[in-house]
Amino acid sequence: MPEVPGAEGSGARGGAPEDRPDAWGTSRRSRLFPGPFLVHADLHNHTWLSDGRGDPASAFPALRAAGLDVAAITDHARWASVLFGVGHPPGAIGIDAHAWARTRELADQADDPGGFVALAGFEWSHGLHGHMNVWGSERYTDALRTFGPRMAAFWHWLEGHGDDGLAGFNHPGKAGPRRFGRFRYRPAMARRLISMEIFNKTHDYLFQGTDGRAASPLVECLDAGWRAGLLGVTDEHGSDWGVPDGKGRAGLWVHDLSRAGVLEALLARRVFASRTKGLRLDAACAGVRMGGTVPLTRAGHGPQPVRVEVDLDRGPSWWGRRLNVQVLRPSSTPGGARGRARLPTLAAAVEVALPSPEEPVVAFEADVDPAGGPWLVLRVSDPSAPADPRASGPWAELGYGLAYASPFWLAFS
């Protein structure tokens, strides 16, 4: 049976949100850093305003009742603008201006600062370039209005109105153009392009396309220069929002449970991706929180040790559970359309037992070579569960991917 908390949802119990456990009994407090507290989020959901099967009026209440603290409706924006605002039945052609206004209205009605954050968003859905979510914007557009052989028109739309909305890369395709023009970097969007989906539905996109000749989208995105946080999402198209187990979701470290607090956490990349409800993950590299820049001094030539700390919890039933924490670094093998399949370099893989609150957090040293590239990602897996069918070699032995911390950025001087 799916694991569903009580119907009261996350915001109905007394006390400040940071002082009460989440819907699965996990403390919201990090053992590594003071201040921000954990909230659980699903930032990619559909309704019958596009190609979903559920009533949009039911989406936010259902997501809150399922234990989520933050949620977004992000219906597809495809080519409804061809109808010139006349209105149309809901469906695969995506939202129009009327549906966008309805999405924003429902988000405003459901938003409950301190209890539950509801965001309006849309999924720009282009058959060639891929899909991208936009959250918190006043305006919307669709793939038809920004159509072209490249993504320039959509990027110009995003860049042309100040700070109106945050954006993220959704379920990156197997290879080539469907990966957002191979993740071509746009300096003007460096701050507001805040995420890439590493978990979408039940899929681990670390391995997407690597069973052919493509690079992992994680490698391709970060190597392009994007400082993208890593998200898990359900991409729900049914009417059981938030209920199915094993689908992606996100954890955010917020200063306050409000729209402003959520957007600030996303901009800071204080976010992790998970496929386990109620999981808490926080991480530090040389004392810097995930999503941050780690200043390191070059000590001669070759690798140098860096201290990694990981705060993992899922309540008493998980204490002592054997997991594995991996350190991922830029790939050392050629990739892309003309090269071999390319995964990150597996710089370390450390077996850990999930500590109780009375035990020290997971900590170890990893060797980091300045010549290896500017980013570092932590991945958590369960060796007792089956690995992704596309995984091979050591990746297959590491088992099922549970979570990813957002990247650390290494600055050597």
Tab-separated table of C-alpha atoms in Angstrom:
chain	number	residue	atom	x	y	z
A	1	MET	CA	0.000	0.000	0.000
A	2	PRO	CA	1.271	3.528	-0.699
A	3	GLU	CA	2.651	5.338	2.311
A	4	VAL	CA	0.247	8.220	2.979
A	5	PRO	CA	0.218	10.422	6.066
A	6	GLY	CA	-2.953	11.490	7.776
A	7	ALA	CA	-5.431	13.507	5.767
A	8	GLU	CA	-4.758	16.552	7.913
A	9	GLY	CA	-1.631	17.272	5.854
A	10	SER	CA	1.585	18.921	6.874
A	11	GLY	CA	0.267	22.293	7.916
A	12	ALA	CA	-2.587	21.392	10.245
A	13	ARG	CA	-0.603	20.535	13.382
A	14	GLY	CA	0.289	23.185	15.929
A	15	GLY	CA	3.591	24.969	16.360
A	16	ALA	CA	6.038	26.539	13.977
A	17	PRO	CA	6.830	24.254	11.021
A	18	GLU	CA	10.508	23.998	11.944
A	19	ASP	CA	9.630	22.735	15.442
A	20	ARG	CA	7.442	19.816	14.405
A	21	PRO	CA	8.467	16.660	12.564
A	22	ASP	CA	7.366	16.124	8.995
A	23	ALA	CA	4.453	13.874	8.011
A	24	TRP	CA	6.728	10.800	8.266
A	25	GLY	CA	8.149	11.617	11.693
A	26	THR	CA	11.527	12.950	10.507
A	27	SER	CA	13.014	15.988	12.213
A	28	ARG	CA	13.201	19.058	10.018
A	29	ARG	CA	16.403	20.302	11.660
A	30	SER	CA	19.779	19.826	10.010
A	31	ARG	CA	22.556	18.419	12.156
A	32	LEU	CA	25.136	20.251	10.045
A	33	PHE	CA	23.905	23.839	9.813
A	34	PRO	CA	21.705	26.092	11.967
A	35	GLY	CA	18.942	28.225	10.520
A	36	PRO	CA	17.030	26.849	7.518
A	37	PHE	CA	14.692	23.899	8.101
A	38	LEU	CA	13.488	21.111	5.820
A	39	VAL	CA	10.293	21.212	3.785
A	40	HIS	CA	9.170	18.607	1.248
A	41	ALA	CA	8.202	19.762	-2.242
A	42	ASP	CA	6.816	18.531	-5.546
A	43	LEU	CA	7.291	21.211	-8.185
A	44	HIS	CA	5.951	19.409	-11.290
A	45	ASN	CA	2.274	18.361	-11.484
A	46	HIS	CA	-0.410	18.300	-14.189
A	47	THR	CA	-4.189	18.593	-14.294
A	48	TRP	CA	-6.861	18.426	-16.955
A	49	LEU	CA	-5.986	22.035	-17.854
A	50	SER	CA	-3.474	20.272	-20.138
A	51	ASP	CA	-3.050	16.495	-20.430
A	52	GLY	CA	-3.575	15.429	-16.815
A	53	ARG	CA	-6.590	13.490	-15.593
A	54	GLY	CA	-7.378	15.348	-12.367
A	55	ASP	CA	-9.519	18.358	-11.520
A	56	PRO	CA	-7.175	21.336	-10.990
A	57	ALA	CA	-9.296	22.482	-8.044
A	58	SER	CA	-8.380	19.253	-6.234
A	59	ALA	CA	-4.643	19.295	-6.878
A	60	PHE	CA	-3.300	21.554	-4.144
A	61	PRO	CA	-5.559	20.135	-1.381
A	62	ALA	CA	-4.514	16.611	-2.382
A	63	LEU	CA	-0.810	17.477	-2.384
A	64	ARG	CA	-1.097	19.056	1.053
A	65	ALA	CA	-3.033	16.090	2.433
A	66	ALA	CA	-0.297	13.779	1.107
A	67	GLY	CA	2.220	15.424	3.446
A	68	LEU	CA	3.892	17.901	1.106
A	69	ASP	CA	4.757	21.376	2.354
A	70	VAL	CA	5.326	22.974	-1.065
A	71	ALA	CA	3.731	22.154	-4.425
A	72	ALA	CA	3.321	23.579	-7.905
A	73	ILE	CA	0.867	23.037	-10.757
A	74	THR	CA	2.840	23.159	-14.013
A	75	ASP	CA	0.523	22.303	-16.885
A	76	HIS	CA	1.916	22.089	-20.409
A	77	ALA	CA	2.205	25.231	-22.537
A	78	ARG	CA	2.325	23.997	-26.142
A	79	TRP	CA	0.357	25.653	-28.946
A	80	ALA	CA	-2.977	26.861	-27.528
A	81	SER	CA	-2.047	30.408	-28.579
A	82	VAL	CA	-2.976	29.425	-32.142
A	83	LEU	CA	-6.586	29.934	-31.024
A	84	PHE	CA	-5.895	33.634	-30.284
A	85	GLY	CA	-7.418	33.591	-26.799
A	86	VAL	CA	-10.780	32.202	-27.882
A	87	GLY	CA	-10.617	29.443	-25.271
A	88	HIS	CA	-10.643	25.707	-25.873
A	89	PRO	CA	-11.413	22.447	-24.142
A	90	PRO	CA	-8.613	21.269	-21.857
A	91	GLY	CA	-6.208	18.794	-23.381
A	92	ALA	CA	-2.924	18.060	-25.041
A	93	ILE	CA	-2.596	21.441	-26.779
A	94	GLY	CA	-1.816	22.942	-23.374
A	95	ILE	CA	-2.884	25.979	-21.428
A	96	ASP	CA	-4.104	29.277	-22.794
A	97	ALA	CA	-4.502	32.630	-21.025
A	98	HIS	CA	-7.717	31.494	-19.324
A	99	ALA	CA	-6.080	28.320	-17.973
A	100	TRP	CA	-3.027	30.290	-16.807
A	101	ALA	CA	-5.279	32.708	-14.922
A	102	ARG	CA	-7.070	29.731	-13.341
A	103	THR	CA	-3.754	28.163	-12.278
A	104	ARG	CA	-2.678	31.367	-10.565
A	105	GLU	CA	-6.081	31.751	-8.915
A	106	LEU	CA	-5.949	28.224	-7.479
A	107	ALA	CA	-2.396	28.740	-6.211
A	108	ASP	CA	-3.391	31.964	-4.467
A	109	GLN	CA	-6.357	30.243	-2.841
A	110	ALA	CA	-4.267	27.310	-1.591
A	111	ASP	CA	-1.235	29.282	-0.414
A	112	ASP	CA	-1.054	29.309	3.391
A	113	PRO	CA	2.175	30.893	4.662
A	114	GLY	CA	3.559	28.908	7.563
A	115	GLY	CA	1.475	25.867	6.620
A	116	PHE	CA	1.669	25.190	2.889
A	117	VAL	CA	3.165	26.976	-0.117
A	118	ALA	CA	1.326	26.772	-3.442
A	119	LEU	CA	3.096	27.933	-6.600
A	120	ALA	CA	1.711	28.579	-10.062
A	121	GLY	CA	3.921	27.443	-12.903
A	122	PHE	CA	3.826	26.178	-16.462
A	123	GLU	CA	5.802	23.643	-18.466
A	124	TRP	CA	7.106	25.088	-21.719
A	125	SER	CA	6.814	21.996	-23.912
A	126	HIS	CA	8.715	21.933	-27.201
A	127	GLY	CA	8.829	18.768	-29.286
A	128	LEU	CA	12.391	19.402	-30.469
A	129	HIS	CA	14.223	21.186	-27.681
A	130	GLY	CA	12.644	19.628	-24.585
A	131	HIS	CA	10.468	20.764	-21.675
A	132	MET	CA	11.221	23.435	-19.064
A	133	ASN	CA	9.285	24.542	-16.008
A	134	VAL	CA	8.820	28.181	-15.063
A	135	TRP	CA	7.624	28.996	-11.535
A	136	GLY	CA	6.403	32.162	-9.897
A	137	SER	CA	6.103	34.313	-13.019
A	138	GLU	CA	3.398	36.873	-13.682
A	139	ARG	CA	3.297	35.953	-17.374
A	140	TYR	CA	3.345	32.768	-19.380
A	141	THR	CA	4.228	31.782	-22.918
A	142	ASP	CA	4.044	28.599	-24.952
A	143	ALA	CA	6.167	26.705	-27.448
A	144	LEU	CA	4.271	28.099	-30.442
A	145	ARG	CA	4.875	31.742	-29.520
A	146	THR	CA	8.563	31.021	-28.984
A	147	PHE	CA	8.979	28.585	-31.870
A	148	GLY	CA	12.235	28.361	-33.786
A	149	PRO	CA	15.020	26.037	-34.865
A	150	ARG	CA	16.883	26.955	-31.688
A	151	MET	CA	15.790	27.959	-28.212
A	152	ALA	CA	16.688	31.636	-28.617
A	153	ALA	CA	13.098	32.907	-28.635
A	154	PHE	CA	12.255	31.238	-25.343
A	155	TRP	CA	15.492	32.374	-23.708
A	156	HIS	CA	14.788	35.922	-24.881
A	157	TRP	CA	11.305	35.695	-23.361
A	158	LEU	CA	12.783	34.580	-20.028
A	159	GLU	CA	15.510	37.214	-20.094
A	160	GLY	CA	13.385	40.101	-21.287
A	161	HIS	CA	11.319	40.873	-18.199
A	162	GLY	CA	13.671	41.265	-15.265
A	163	ASP	CA	13.394	38.597	-12.571
A	164	ASP	CA	9.942	37.340	-13.556
A	165	GLY	CA	10.071	33.654	-12.630
A	166	LEU	CA	12.586	30.889	-12.046
A	167	ALA	CA	13.213	28.126	-14.584
A	168	GLY	CA	14.475	24.563	-14.671
A	169	PHE	CA	15.338	21.780	-17.120
A	170	ASN	CA	12.809	18.918	-17.106
A	171	HIS	CA	13.397	15.187	-17.794
A	172	PRO	CA	16.359	15.700	-20.173
A	173	GLY	CA	16.026	13.564	-23.284
A	174	LYS	CA	18.236	10.749	-24.467
A	175	ALA	CA	20.617	12.873	-26.506
A	176	GLY	CA	21.096	15.731	-28.923
A	177	PRO	CA	18.821	18.693	-29.522
A	178	ARG	CA	16.103	17.512	-27.118
A	179	ARG	CA	18.516	18.361	-24.380
A	180	PHE	CA	17.910	22.093	-24.632
A	181	GLY	CA	20.368	22.653	-27.450
A	182	ARG	CA	22.857	20.485	-25.560
A	183	PHE	CA	22.391	22.704	-22.499
A	184	ARG	CA	23.932	25.685	-24.253
A	185	TYR	CA	24.814	28.195	-21.549
A	186	ARG	CA	23.110	31.600	-21.255
A	187	PRO	CA	24.955	33.938	-18.849
A	188	ALA	CA	21.859	36.143	-18.456
A	189	MET	CA	19.983	33.167	-16.944
A	190	ALA	CA	22.794	31.941	-14.681
A	191	ARG	CA	21.018	32.990	-11.479
A	192	ARG	CA	17.413	32.124	-12.389
A	193	LEU	CA	18.007	28.759	-14.090
A	194	ILE	CA	17.855	26.947	-10.788
A	195	SER	CA	17.369	23.229	-11.482
A	196	MET	CA	17.601	20.072	-13.508
A	197	GLU	CA	15.342	17.108	-12.815
A	198	ILE	CA	17.535	14.165	-11.841
A	199	PHE	CA	14.496	12.135	-10.709
A	200	ASN	CA	11.316	12.361	-12.786
A	201	LYS	CA	8.526	9.924	-11.939
A	202	THR	CA	10.480	6.756	-11.065
A	203	HIS	CA	13.418	7.436	-13.418
A	204	ASP	CA	17.011	8.237	-12.459
A	205	TYR	CA	18.280	10.578	-15.174
A	206	LEU	CA	21.921	10.037	-14.276
A	207	PHE	CA	21.834	7.159	-16.763
A	208	GLN	CA	19.598	8.738	-19.419
A	209	GLY	CA	21.021	8.095	-22.878
A	210	THR	CA	24.197	6.442	-21.594
A	211	ASP	CA	23.079	3.057	-22.922
A	212	GLY	CA	23.687	4.602	-26.353
A	213	ARG	CA	26.427	7.104	-27.182
A	214	ALA	CA	25.311	10.116	-25.163
A	215	ALA	CA	26.731	11.808	-22.117
A	216	SER	CA	24.813	11.673	-18.865
A	217	PRO	CA	22.602	14.769	-18.711
A	218	LEU	CA	24.078	15.514	-15.279
A	219	VAL	CA	27.547	15.754	-16.824
A	220	GLU	CA	26.365	17.662	-19.885
A	221	CYS	CA	24.387	20.225	-17.878
A	222	LEU	CA	27.042	20.969	-15.258
A	223	ASP	CA	29.923	20.900	-17.759
A	224	ALA	CA	28.060	23.516	-19.817
A	225	GLY	CA	28.401	25.902	-16.879
A	226	TRP	CA	24.898	25.791	-15.399
A	227	ARG	CA	24.825	25.905	-11.599
A	228	ALA	CA	21.668	23.840	-11.479
A	229	GLY	CA	20.238	22.449	-8.270
A	230	LEU	CA	18.985	18.876	-8.517
A	231	LEU	CA	15.254	18.171	-8.254
A	232	GLY	CA	13.075	15.122	-7.903
A	233	VAL	CA	9.496	15.446	-9.167
A	234	THR	CA	6.492	13.187	-9.665
A	235	ASP	CA	5.451	14.809	-12.971
A	236	GLU	CA	2.026	13.535	-11.947
A	237	HIS	CA	-0.607	13.226	-14.699
A	238	GLY	CA	-3.158	11.268	-12.665
A	239	SER	CA	-5.420	12.430	-9.867
A	240	ASP	CA	-3.529	10.853	-6.951
A	241	TRP	CA	-1.106	13.743	-6.503
A	242	GLY	CA	1.561	13.043	-3.903
A	243	VAL	CA	0.396	9.498	-3.101
A	244	PRO	CA	2.426	6.999	-5.222
A	245	ASP	CA	5.654	5.728	-3.689
A	246	GLY	CA	9.001	5.639	-5.477
A	247	LYS	CA	8.498	8.833	-7.483
A	248	GLY	CA	10.764	11.843	-7.302
A	249	ARG	CA	10.343	14.744	-4.913
A	250	ALA	CA	12.510	17.515	-3.509
A	251	GLY	CA	13.673	18.679	-0.117
A	252	LEU	CA	14.255	22.410	0.385
A	253	TRP	CA	16.107	24.096	3.232
A	254	VAL	CA	14.071	27.258	3.851
A	255	HIS	CA	14.275	30.108	6.313
A	256	ASP	CA	10.513	30.379	6.290
A	257	LEU	CA	7.597	28.464	4.811
A	258	SER	CA	6.380	31.104	2.373
A	259	ARG	CA	6.647	31.766	-1.335
A	260	ALA	CA	9.527	34.162	-0.732
A	261	GLY	CA	11.250	31.579	1.467
A	262	VAL	CA	10.865	28.817	-1.121
A	263	LEU	CA	12.113	30.958	-4.002
A	264	GLU	CA	15.110	32.092	-1.931
A	265	ALA	CA	16.041	28.467	-1.144
A	266	LEU	CA	15.801	27.548	-4.841
A	267	LEU	CA	17.975	30.500	-5.837
A	268	ALA	CA	20.539	29.407	-3.233
A	269	ARG	CA	20.338	25.766	-4.503
A	270	ARG	CA	19.599	24.540	-0.961
A	271	VAL	CA	17.694	21.642	-2.467
A	272	PHE	CA	18.073	17.882	-2.820
A	273	ALA	CA	16.354	15.245	-4.928
A	274	SER	CA	14.863	12.098	-3.409
A	275	ARG	CA	12.740	9.072	-4.314
A	276	THR	CA	11.859	8.358	-0.674
A	277	LYS	CA	9.106	10.190	1.178
A	278	GLY	CA	10.255	11.878	4.356
A	279	LEU	CA	14.004	11.573	3.683
A	280	ARG	CA	16.203	14.313	5.135
A	281	LEU	CA	19.493	15.050	3.387
A	282	ASP	CA	21.916	17.839	4.098
A	283	ALA	CA	25.558	17.892	3.074
A	284	ALA	CA	28.751	19.860	3.564
A	285	CYS	CA	32.022	19.911	1.663
A	286	ALA	CA	34.894	21.572	3.544
A	287	GLY	CA	32.250	23.207	5.743
A	288	VAL	CA	30.214	24.666	2.829
A	289	ARG	CA	26.576	23.676	2.321
A	290	MET	CA	25.388	21.980	-0.873
A	291	GLY	CA	24.756	24.440	-3.668
A	292	GLY	CA	27.609	26.644	-2.478
A	293	THR	CA	31.112	27.457	-3.658
A	294	VAL	CA	33.948	25.698	-1.823
A	295	PRO	CA	37.181	27.722	-1.666
A	296	LEU	CA	40.178	25.390	-1.855
A	297	THR	CA	43.897	26.068	-1.971
A	298	ARG	CA	46.036	24.226	-4.468
A	299	ALA	CA	48.470	22.178	-2.391
A	300	GLY	CA	51.089	21.138	-4.906
A	301	HIS	CA	50.054	18.911	-7.768
A	302	GLY	CA	47.454	16.166	-7.843
A	303	PRO	CA	44.494	15.350	-5.593
A	304	GLN	CA	43.970	16.787	-2.128
A	305	PRO	CA	41.721	15.472	0.667
A	306	VAL	CA	38.433	17.287	1.318
A	307	ARG	CA	36.152	16.570	4.261
A	308	VAL	CA	32.604	15.546	3.323
A	309	GLU	CA	29.778	15.451	5.892
A	310	VAL	CA	26.310	14.065	5.255
A	311	ASP	CA	23.209	14.379	7.451
A	312	LEU	CA	20.774	11.599	6.516
A	313	ASP	CA	17.615	10.596	8.347
A	314	ARG	CA	14.284	8.923	7.735
A	315	GLY	CA	13.150	8.320	11.309
A	316	PRO	CA	13.791	5.432	13.735
A	317	SER	CA	12.882	2.653	11.283
A	318	TRP	CA	15.899	3.626	9.144
A	319	TRP	CA	18.530	4.032	11.884
A	320	GLY	CA	21.333	1.562	11.235
A	321	ARG	CA	20.260	0.957	7.641
A	322	ARG	CA	23.194	0.303	5.309
A	323	LEU	CA	23.499	2.816	2.467
A	324	ASN	CA	26.229	4.067	0.158
A	325	VAL	CA	27.341	7.679	-0.432
A	326	GLN	CA	29.120	8.434	-3.698
A	327	VAL	CA	31.238	11.408	-4.710
A	328	LEU	CA	30.669	12.248	-8.383
A	329	ARG	CA	33.090	14.428	-10.341
A	330	PRO	CA	33.282	15.553	-13.985
A	331	SER	CA	33.773	12.732	-16.446
A	332	SER	CA	37.235	11.669	-17.464
A	333	THR	CA	36.006	9.882	-20.620
A	334	PRO	CA	34.973	11.499	-23.916
A	335	GLY	CA	31.303	11.714	-24.665
A	336	GLY	CA	28.684	13.340	-26.820
A	337	ALA	CA	27.283	12.222	-30.116
A	338	ARG	CA	30.657	11.111	-31.540
A	339	GLY	CA	32.173	9.684	-28.370
A	340	ARG	CA	31.581	6.925	-25.884
A	341	ALA	CA	28.809	6.968	-23.301
A	342	ARG	CA	29.875	9.254	-20.497
A	343	LEU	CA	29.029	9.071	-16.808
A	344	PRO	CA	30.548	11.136	-14.008
A	345	THR	CA	33.800	9.976	-12.510
A	346	LEU	CA	33.077	7.904	-9.422
A	347	ALA	CA	35.634	9.554	-7.148
A	348	ALA	CA	34.539	7.716	-3.989
A	349	ALA	CA	31.884	5.270	-2.812
A	350	VAL	CA	31.553	4.959	0.971
A	351	GLU	CA	29.371	2.446	2.795
A	352	VAL	CA	27.574	3.993	5.756
A	353	ALA	CA	25.087	3.027	8.430
A	354	LEU	CA	22.344	5.614	8.890
A	355	PRO	CA	23.090	7.169	12.302
A	356	SER	CA	20.610	7.822	15.058
A	357	PRO	CA	20.389	11.406	16.413
A	358	GLU	CA	22.765	10.436	19.236
A	359	GLU	CA	25.474	9.276	16.812
A	360	PRO	CA	27.842	11.447	14.731
A	361	VAL	CA	26.814	12.384	11.208
A	362	VAL	CA	28.369	10.504	8.293
A	363	ALA	CA	31.809	11.971	7.576
A	364	PHE	CA	34.733	10.969	5.394
A	365	GLU	CA	37.523	12.414	3.271
A	366	ALA	CA	37.478	12.397	-0.527
A	367	ASP	CA	40.432	13.134	-2.779
A	368	VAL	CA	39.697	16.044	-5.118
A	369	ASP	CA	41.968	16.803	-8.048
A	370	PRO	CA	41.876	20.452	-9.173
A	371	ALA	CA	42.455	19.253	-12.739
A	372	GLY	CA	39.287	17.173	-12.568
A	373	GLY	CA	36.833	20.044	-13.010
A	374	PRO	CA	34.834	22.556	-10.968
A	375	TRP	CA	31.920	20.547	-9.559
A	376	LEU	CA	31.199	17.768	-7.069
A	377	VAL	CA	27.872	15.959	-6.497
A	378	LEU	CA	26.912	13.574	-3.698
A	379	ARG	CA	24.632	10.638	-4.511
A	380	VAL	CA	23.043	8.260	-1.996
A	381	SER	CA	22.056	4.718	-2.942
A	382	ASP	CA	20.694	1.556	-1.351
A	383	PRO	CA	22.905	-1.438	-2.278
A	384	SER	CA	20.192	-3.877	-1.149
A	385	ALA	CA	17.765	-2.704	-3.870
A	386	PRO	CA	18.135	-3.261	-7.640
A	387	ALA	CA	20.150	-0.711	-9.589
A	388	ASP	CA	18.900	1.071	-12.689
A	389	PRO	CA	18.830	-1.473	-15.553
A	390	ARG	CA	21.150	0.797	-17.564
A	391	ALA	CA	23.787	0.780	-14.814
A	392	SER	CA	26.837	-1.422	-15.328
A	393	GLY	CA	30.127	-2.148	-13.595
A	394	PRO	CA	30.508	-0.392	-10.222
A	395	TRP	CA	27.306	1.579	-10.781
A	396	ALA	CA	25.302	-1.655	-10.808
A	397	GLU	CA	26.889	-2.749	-7.534
A	398	LEU	CA	25.844	0.496	-5.836
A	399	GLY	CA	22.162	-0.370	-6.093
A	400	TYR	CA	19.109	1.867	-6.199
A	401	GLY	CA	19.584	5.644	-6.317
A	402	LEU	CA	17.807	7.231	-3.348
A	403	ALA	CA	18.912	10.859	-3.378
A	404	TYR	CA	21.214	13.521	-4.798
A	405	ALA	CA	22.488	16.658	-3.098
A	406	SER	CA	22.752	19.760	-5.253
A	407	PRO	CA	26.265	20.328	-6.642
A	408	PHE	CA	29.169	21.910	-4.832
A	409	TRP	CA	31.310	24.286	-6.899
A	410	LEU	CA	35.039	24.100	-6.299
A	411	ALA	CA	37.100	27.296	-6.548
A	412	PHE	CA	40.837	26.657	-6.442
A	413	SER	CA	43.307	29.439	-5.702
